[in-house]
XYZ file of N, CA and C in Angstrom:
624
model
N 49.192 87.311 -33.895
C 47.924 86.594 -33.795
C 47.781 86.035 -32.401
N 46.783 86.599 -31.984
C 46.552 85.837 -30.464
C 45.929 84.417 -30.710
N 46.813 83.373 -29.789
C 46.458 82.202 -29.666
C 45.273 81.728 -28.459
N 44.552 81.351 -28.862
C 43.757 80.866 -27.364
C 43.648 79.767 -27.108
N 43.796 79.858 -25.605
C 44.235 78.621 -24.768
C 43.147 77.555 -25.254
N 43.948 76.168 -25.153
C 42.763 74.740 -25.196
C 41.708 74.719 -23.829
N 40.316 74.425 -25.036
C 39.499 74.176 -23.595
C 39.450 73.183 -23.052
N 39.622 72.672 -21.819
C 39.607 71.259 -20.911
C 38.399 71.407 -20.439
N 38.353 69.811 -20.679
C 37.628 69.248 -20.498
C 37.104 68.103 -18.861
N 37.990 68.627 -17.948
C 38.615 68.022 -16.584
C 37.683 68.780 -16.004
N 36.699 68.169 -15.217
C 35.748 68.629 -14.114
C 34.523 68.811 -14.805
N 34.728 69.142 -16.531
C 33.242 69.504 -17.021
C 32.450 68.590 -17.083
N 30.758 69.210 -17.323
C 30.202 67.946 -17.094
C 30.267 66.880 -18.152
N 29.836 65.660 -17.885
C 29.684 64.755 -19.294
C 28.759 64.410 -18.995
N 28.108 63.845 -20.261
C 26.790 63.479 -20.659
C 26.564 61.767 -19.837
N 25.589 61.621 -18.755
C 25.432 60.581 -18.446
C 24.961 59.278 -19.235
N 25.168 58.057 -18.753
C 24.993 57.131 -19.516
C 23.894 56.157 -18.889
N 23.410 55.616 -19.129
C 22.233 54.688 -17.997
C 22.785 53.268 -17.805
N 22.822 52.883 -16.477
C 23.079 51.809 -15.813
C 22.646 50.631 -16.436
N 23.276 49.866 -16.667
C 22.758 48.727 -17.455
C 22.856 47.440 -16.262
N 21.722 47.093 -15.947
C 21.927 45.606 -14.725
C 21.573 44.666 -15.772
N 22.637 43.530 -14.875
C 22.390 42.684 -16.183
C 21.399 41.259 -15.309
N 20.724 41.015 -16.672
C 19.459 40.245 -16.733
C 19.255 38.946 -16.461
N 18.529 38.729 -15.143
C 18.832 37.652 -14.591
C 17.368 37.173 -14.455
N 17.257 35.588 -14.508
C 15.880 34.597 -14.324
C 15.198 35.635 -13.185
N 14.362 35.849 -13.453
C 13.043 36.320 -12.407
C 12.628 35.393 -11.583
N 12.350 35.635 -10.041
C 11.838 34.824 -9.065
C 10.231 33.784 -9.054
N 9.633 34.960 -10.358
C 8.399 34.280 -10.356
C 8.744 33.261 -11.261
N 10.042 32.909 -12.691
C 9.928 31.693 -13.583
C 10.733 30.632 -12.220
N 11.552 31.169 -11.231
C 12.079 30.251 -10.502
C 10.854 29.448 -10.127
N 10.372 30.027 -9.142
C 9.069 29.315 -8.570
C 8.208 28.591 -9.132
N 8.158 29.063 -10.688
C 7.419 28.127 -11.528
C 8.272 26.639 -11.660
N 9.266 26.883 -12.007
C 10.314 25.659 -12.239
C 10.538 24.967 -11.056
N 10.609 25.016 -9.748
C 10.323 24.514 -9.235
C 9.152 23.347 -8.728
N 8.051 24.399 -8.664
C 6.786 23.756 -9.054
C 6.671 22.895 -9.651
N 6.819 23.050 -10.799
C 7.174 22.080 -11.384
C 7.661 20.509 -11.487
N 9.034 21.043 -10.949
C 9.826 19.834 -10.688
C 9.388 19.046 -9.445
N 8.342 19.523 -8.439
C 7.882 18.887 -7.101
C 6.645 18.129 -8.062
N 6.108 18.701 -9.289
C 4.640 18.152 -9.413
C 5.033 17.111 -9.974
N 6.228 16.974 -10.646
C 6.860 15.594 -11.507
C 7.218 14.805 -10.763
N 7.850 15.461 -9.029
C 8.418 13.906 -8.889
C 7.287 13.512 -7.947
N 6.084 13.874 -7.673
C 4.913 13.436 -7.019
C 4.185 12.578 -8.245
N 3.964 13.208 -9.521
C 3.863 12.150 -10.659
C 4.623 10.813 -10.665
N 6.312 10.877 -10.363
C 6.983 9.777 -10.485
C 6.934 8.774 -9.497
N 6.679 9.411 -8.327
C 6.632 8.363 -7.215
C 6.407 7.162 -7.254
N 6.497 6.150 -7.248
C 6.318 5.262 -7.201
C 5.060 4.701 -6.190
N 3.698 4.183 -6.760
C 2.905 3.806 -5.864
C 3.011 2.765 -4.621
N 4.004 2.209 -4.640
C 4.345 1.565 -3.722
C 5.283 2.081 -2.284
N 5.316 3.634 -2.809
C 6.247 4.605 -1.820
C 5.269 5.415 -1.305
N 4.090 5.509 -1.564
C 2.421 5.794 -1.022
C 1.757 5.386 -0.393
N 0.930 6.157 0.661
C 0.350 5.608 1.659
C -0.633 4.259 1.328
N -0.372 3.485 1.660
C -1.724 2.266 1.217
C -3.079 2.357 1.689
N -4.026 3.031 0.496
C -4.989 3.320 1.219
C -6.467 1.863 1.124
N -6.516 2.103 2.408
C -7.980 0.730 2.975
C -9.561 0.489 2.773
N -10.300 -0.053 2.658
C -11.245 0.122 2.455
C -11.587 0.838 3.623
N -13.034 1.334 3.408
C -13.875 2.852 4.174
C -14.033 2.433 6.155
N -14.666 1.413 5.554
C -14.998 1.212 6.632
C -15.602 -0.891 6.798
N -15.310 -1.555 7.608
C -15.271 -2.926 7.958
C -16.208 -3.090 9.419
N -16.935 -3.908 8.869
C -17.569 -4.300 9.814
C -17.681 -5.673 10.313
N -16.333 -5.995 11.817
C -16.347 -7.168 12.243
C -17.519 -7.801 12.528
N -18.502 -7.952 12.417
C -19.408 -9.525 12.419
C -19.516 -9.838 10.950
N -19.535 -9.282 9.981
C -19.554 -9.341 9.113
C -18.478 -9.753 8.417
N -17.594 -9.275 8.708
C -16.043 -9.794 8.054
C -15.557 -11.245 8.448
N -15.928 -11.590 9.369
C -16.341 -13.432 10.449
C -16.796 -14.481 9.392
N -16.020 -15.577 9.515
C -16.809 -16.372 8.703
C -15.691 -17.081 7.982
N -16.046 -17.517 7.116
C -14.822 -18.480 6.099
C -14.569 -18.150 5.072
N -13.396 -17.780 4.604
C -13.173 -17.328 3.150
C -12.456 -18.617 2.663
N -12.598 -18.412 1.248
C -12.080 -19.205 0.227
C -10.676 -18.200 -0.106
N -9.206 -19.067 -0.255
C -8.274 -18.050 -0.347
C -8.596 -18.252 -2.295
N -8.937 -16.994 -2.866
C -8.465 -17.060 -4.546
C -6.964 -16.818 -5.177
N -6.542 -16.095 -4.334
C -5.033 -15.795 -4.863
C -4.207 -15.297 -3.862
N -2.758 -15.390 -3.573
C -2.139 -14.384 -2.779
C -1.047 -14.353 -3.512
N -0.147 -13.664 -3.065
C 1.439 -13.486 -2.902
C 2.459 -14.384 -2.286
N 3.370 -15.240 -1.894
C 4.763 -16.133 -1.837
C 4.175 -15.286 0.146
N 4.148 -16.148 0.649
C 4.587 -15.718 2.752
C 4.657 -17.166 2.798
N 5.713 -16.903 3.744
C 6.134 -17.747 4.888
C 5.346 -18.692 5.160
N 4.250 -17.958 5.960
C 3.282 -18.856 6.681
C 2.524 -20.195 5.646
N 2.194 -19.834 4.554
C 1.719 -20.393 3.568
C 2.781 -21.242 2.911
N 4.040 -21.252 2.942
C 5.177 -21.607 1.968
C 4.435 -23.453 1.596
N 3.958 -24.333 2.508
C 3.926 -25.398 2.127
C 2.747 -25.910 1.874
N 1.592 -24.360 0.960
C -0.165 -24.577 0.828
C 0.192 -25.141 -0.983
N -0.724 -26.043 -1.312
C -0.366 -25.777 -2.821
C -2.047 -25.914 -3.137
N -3.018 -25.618 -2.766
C -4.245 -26.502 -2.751
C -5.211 -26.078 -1.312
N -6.528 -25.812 -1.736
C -7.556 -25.586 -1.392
C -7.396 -25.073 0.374
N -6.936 -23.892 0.093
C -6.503 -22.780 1.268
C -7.816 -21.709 1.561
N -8.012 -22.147 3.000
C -9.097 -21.017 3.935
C -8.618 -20.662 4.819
N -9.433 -19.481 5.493
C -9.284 -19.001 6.506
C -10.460 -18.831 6.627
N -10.490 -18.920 8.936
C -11.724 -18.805 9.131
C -11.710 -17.686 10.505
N -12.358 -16.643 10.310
C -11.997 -15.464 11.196
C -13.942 -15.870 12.153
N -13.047 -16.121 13.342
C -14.518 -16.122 14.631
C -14.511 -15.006 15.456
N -15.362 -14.107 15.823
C -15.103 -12.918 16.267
C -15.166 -13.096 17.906
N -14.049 -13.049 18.583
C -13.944 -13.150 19.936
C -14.001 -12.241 20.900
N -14.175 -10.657 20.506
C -15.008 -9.533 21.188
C -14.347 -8.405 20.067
N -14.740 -7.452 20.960
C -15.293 -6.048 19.585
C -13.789 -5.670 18.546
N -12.940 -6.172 19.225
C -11.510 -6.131 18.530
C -10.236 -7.473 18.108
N -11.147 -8.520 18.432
C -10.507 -9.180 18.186
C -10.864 -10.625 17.503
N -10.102 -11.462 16.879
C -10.752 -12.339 16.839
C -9.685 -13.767 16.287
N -10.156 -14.674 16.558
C -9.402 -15.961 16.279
C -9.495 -16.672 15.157
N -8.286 -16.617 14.473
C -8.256 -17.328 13.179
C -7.637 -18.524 12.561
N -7.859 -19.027 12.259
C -8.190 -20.801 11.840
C -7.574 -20.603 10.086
N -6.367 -21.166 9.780
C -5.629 -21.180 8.423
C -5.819 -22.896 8.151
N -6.782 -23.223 6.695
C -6.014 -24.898 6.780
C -5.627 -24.472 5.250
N -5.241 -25.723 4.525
C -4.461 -26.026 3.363
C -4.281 -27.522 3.003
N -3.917 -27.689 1.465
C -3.420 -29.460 1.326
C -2.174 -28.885 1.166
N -1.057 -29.147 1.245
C 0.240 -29.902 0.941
C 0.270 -30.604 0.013
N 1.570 -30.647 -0.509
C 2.161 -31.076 -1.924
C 1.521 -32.652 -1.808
N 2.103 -33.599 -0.731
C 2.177 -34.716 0.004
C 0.575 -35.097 -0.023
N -0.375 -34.121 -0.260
C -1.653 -34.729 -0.035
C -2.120 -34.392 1.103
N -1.282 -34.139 2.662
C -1.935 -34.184 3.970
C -2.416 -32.798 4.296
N -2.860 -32.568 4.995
C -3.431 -31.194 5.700
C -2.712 -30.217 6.315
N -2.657 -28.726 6.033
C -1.985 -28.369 7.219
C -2.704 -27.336 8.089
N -2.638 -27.316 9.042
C -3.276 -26.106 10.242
C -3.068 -25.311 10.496
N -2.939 -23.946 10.804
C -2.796 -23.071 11.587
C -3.710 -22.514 12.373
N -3.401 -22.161 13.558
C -4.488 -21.396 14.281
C -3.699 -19.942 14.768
N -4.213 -19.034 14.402
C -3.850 -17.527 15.088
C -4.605 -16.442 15.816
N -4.104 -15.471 15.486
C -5.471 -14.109 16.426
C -4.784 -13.182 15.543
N -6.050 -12.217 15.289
C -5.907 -11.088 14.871
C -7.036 -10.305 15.192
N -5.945 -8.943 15.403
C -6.938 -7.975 16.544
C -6.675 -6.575 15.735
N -7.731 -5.427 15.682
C -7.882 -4.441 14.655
C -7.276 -3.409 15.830
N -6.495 -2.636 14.924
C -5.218 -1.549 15.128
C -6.427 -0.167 15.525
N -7.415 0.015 13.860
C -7.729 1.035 14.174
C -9.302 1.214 14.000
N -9.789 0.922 15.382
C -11.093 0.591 15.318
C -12.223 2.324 15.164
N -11.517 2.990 14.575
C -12.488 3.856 13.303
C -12.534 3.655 12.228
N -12.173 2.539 11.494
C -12.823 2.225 10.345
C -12.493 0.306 10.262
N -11.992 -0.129 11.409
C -11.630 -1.500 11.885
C -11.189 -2.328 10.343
N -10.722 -1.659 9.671
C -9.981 -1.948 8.047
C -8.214 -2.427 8.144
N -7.214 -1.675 9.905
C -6.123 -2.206 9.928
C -5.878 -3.233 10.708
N -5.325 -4.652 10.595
C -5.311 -4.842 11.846
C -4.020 -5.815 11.672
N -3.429 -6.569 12.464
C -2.178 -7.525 12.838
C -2.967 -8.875 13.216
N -2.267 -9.889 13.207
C -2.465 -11.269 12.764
C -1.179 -11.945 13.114
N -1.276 -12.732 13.939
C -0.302 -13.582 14.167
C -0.613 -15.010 14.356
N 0.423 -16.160 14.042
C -0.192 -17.311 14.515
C 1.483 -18.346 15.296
N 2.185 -17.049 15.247
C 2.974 -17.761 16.487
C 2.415 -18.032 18.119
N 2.784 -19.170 18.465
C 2.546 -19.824 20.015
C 2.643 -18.361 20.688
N 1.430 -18.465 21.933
C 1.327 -17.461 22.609
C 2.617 -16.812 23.608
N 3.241 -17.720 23.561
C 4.363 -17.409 24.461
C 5.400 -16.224 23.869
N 5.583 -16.433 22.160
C 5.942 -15.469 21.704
C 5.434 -14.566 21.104
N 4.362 -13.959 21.794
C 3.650 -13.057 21.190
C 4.402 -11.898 21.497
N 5.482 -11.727 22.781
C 5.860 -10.245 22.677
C 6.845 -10.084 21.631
N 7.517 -10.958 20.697
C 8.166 -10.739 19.528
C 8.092 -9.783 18.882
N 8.746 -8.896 18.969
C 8.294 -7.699 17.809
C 8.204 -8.175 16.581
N 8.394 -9.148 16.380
C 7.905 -10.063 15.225
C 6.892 -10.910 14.865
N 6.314 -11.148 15.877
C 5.382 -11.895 15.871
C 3.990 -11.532 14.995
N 3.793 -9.937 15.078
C 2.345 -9.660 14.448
C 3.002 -9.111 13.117
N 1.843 -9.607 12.190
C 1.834 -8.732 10.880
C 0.685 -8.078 10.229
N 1.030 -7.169 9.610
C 0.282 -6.300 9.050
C -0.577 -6.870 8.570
N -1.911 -6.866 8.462
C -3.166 -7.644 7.417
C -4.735 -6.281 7.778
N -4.242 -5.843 6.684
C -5.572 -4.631 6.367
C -6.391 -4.789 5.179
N -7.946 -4.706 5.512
C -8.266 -5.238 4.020
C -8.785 -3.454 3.038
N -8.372 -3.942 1.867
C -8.229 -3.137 0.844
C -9.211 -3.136 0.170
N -9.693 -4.002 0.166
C -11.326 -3.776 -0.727
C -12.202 -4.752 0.185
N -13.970 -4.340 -0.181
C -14.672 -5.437 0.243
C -16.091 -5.246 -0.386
N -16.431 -6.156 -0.368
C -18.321 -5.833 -1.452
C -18.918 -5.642 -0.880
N -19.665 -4.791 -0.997
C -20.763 -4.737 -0.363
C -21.695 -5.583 0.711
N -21.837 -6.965 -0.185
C -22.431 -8.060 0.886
C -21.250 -8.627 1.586
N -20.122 -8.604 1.410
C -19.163 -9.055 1.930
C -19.208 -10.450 1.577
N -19.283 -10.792 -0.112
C -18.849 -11.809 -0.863
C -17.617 -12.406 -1.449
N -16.762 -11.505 -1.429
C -15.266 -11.298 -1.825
C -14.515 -10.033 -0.696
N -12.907 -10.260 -0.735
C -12.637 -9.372 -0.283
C -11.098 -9.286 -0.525
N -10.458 -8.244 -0.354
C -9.032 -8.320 -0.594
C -8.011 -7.564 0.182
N -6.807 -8.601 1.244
C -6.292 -7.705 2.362
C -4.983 -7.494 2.069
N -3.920 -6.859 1.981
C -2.209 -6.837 2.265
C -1.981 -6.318 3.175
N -0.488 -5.571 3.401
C 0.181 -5.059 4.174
C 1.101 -4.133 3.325
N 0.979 -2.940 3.839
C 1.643 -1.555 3.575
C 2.854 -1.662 3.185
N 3.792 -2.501 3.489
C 5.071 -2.956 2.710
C 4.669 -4.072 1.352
N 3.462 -3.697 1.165
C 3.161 -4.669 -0.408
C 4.054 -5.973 -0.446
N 4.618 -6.773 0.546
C 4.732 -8.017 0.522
C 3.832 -9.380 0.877
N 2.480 -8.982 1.621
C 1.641 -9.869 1.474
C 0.208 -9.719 0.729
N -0.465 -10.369 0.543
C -1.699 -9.664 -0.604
C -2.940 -11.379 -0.428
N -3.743 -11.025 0.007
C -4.529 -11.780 -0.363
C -6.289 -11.938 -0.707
N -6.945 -12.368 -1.770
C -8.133 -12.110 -2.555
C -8.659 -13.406 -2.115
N -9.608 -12.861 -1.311
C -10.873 -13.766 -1.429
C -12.207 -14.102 -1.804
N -12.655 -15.065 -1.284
C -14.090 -15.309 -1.426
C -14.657 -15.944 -0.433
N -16.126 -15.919 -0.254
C -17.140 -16.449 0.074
C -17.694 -18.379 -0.522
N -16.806 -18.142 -1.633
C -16.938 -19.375 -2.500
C -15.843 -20.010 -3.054
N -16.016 -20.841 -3.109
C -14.669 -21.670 -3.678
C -13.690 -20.737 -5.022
N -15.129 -20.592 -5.868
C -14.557 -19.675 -7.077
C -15.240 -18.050 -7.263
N -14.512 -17.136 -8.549
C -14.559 -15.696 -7.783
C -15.306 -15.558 -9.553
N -15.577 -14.693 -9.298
C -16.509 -13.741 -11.149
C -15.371 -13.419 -11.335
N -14.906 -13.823 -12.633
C -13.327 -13.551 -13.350
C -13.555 -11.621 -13.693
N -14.385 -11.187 -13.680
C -14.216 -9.678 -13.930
C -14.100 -9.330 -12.752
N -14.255 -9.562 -11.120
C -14.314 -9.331 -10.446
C -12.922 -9.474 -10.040
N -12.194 -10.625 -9.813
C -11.323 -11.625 -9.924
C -10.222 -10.057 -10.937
N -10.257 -9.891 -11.654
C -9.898 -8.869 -12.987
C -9.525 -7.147 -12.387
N -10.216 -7.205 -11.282
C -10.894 -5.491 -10.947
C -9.588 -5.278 -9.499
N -10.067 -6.701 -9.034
C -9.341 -6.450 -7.888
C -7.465 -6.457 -8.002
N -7.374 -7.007 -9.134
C -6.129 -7.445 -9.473
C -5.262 -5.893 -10.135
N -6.434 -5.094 -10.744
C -5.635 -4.180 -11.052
C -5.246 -3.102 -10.469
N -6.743 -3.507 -9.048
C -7.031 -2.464 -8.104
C -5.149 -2.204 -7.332
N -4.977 -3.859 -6.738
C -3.400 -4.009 -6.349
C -2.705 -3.514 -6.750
N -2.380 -3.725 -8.570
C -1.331 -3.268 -9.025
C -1.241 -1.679 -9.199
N -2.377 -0.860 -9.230
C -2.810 0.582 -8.825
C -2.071 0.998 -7.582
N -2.188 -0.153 -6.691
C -1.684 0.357 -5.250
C -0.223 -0.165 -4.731
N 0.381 -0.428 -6.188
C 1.949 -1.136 -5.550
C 2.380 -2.642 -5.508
N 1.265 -3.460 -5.475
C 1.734 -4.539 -5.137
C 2.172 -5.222 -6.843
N 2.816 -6.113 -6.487
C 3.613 -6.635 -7.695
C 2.493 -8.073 -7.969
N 1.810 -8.127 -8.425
C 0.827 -8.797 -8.753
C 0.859 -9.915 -9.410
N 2.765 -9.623 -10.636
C 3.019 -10.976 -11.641
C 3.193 -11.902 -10.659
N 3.711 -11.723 -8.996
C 3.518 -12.807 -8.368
C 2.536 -13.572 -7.926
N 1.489 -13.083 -8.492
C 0.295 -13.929 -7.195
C 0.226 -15.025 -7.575
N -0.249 -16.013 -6.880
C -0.352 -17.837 -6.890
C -1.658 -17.824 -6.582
N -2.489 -18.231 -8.089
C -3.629 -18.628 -7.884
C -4.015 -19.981 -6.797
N -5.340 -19.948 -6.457
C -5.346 -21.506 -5.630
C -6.268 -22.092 -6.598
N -5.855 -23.729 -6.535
C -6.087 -24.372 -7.375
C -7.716 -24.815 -7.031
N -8.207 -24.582 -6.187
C -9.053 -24.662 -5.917
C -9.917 -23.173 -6.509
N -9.788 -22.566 -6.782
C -10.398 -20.868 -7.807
C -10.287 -21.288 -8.836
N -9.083 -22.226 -9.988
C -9.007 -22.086 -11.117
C -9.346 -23.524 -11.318
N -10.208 -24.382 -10.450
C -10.957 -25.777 -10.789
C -10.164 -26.488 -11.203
């Protein structure tokens, strides 16, 4: 009986198999997820890590005159007002102008300040610095502070100014006392824009 040889299978062809790549996140869900995560932490930001934005536009003769302080925030300058606090802004040319702080004291007596404040950015004359240290130290890099006003009415009956580091804040008037919805609007307007508002110190002179 003839035997026949085994057939090998060495060199023949074999049946191919298809490449299997393995399956990885697609560039377009990356980009989404990303997206994402930038639109959340622009959601989270904190409004007080946001540009502080000013009213439109201010018009110094108009902004001149005497306000009634209704409320501010804890400064320095003020530390020893407890009672019937103004300011009186006189316009001393197209950028500047001289300002007049009084107050009562705990003690009953009066106190004074006199300063200058001159507008930063006279296209919409809304930023400006305020100082009421002695002229001698005016080159202090300390000496000026931020005071931009943030809202203002129309007739320029009320108005409300801080500073971009949301540590000073102050609401005024035209009148001793303010329209409590008004008084209401501006308060939330602040807390919209950062400032910590559970601090403000009414003047006793607003709440009669």
């Amino acid at each position: 009986m003839q035997v026949r040889p085994k057939r090998s299978f060495v060199g023949s062809r074999q049946p191919s198999r298809p490449t299997v790549v393995p399956r990885t996140v697609g560039s377009g869900f990356a980009a989404v997820a990303v997206a994402a995560c930038v639109g959340i932490a622009a959601v989270a930001m904190p409004a007080r890590a946001q540009p502080l934005e000013t009213a439109a536009n201010i018009d110094p003769a108009r902004y001149a005159g005497l306000w009634y302080e209704v409320a501010r925030l804890p400064n320095a300058t003020q530390a020893r007002c407890v009672a019937d606090t103004t300011s009186t802004f006189t316009l001393r040319s197209a950028h500047y102008f001289d300002v007049g702080m009084r107050c009562q004291r705990a003690d009953g007596t009066e106190e004074s300040d006199l300063g200058i404040a001159r507008i930063r950015n006279p296209a919409t004359n809304a930023k400006m610095e305020i100082r009421f240290l002695p002229l001698a130290l005016a080159w202090w890099p300390f000496a000026w502070s931020d005071y931009w006003v943030l809202d203002v009415a129309p007739d320029y009956a009320y108005a409300m100014a801080g500073s971009p580091a949301r540590d000073t804040l102050w609401i005024l008037s035209r009148r001793r006392d303010l329209d409590p919805a008004v008084y209401e609007r501006l308060v939330a307007k602040a807390r919209a824009l950062g400032f910590d508002v559970g601090k403000l110190i009414r003047s006793s002179s607003a709440t009669g």
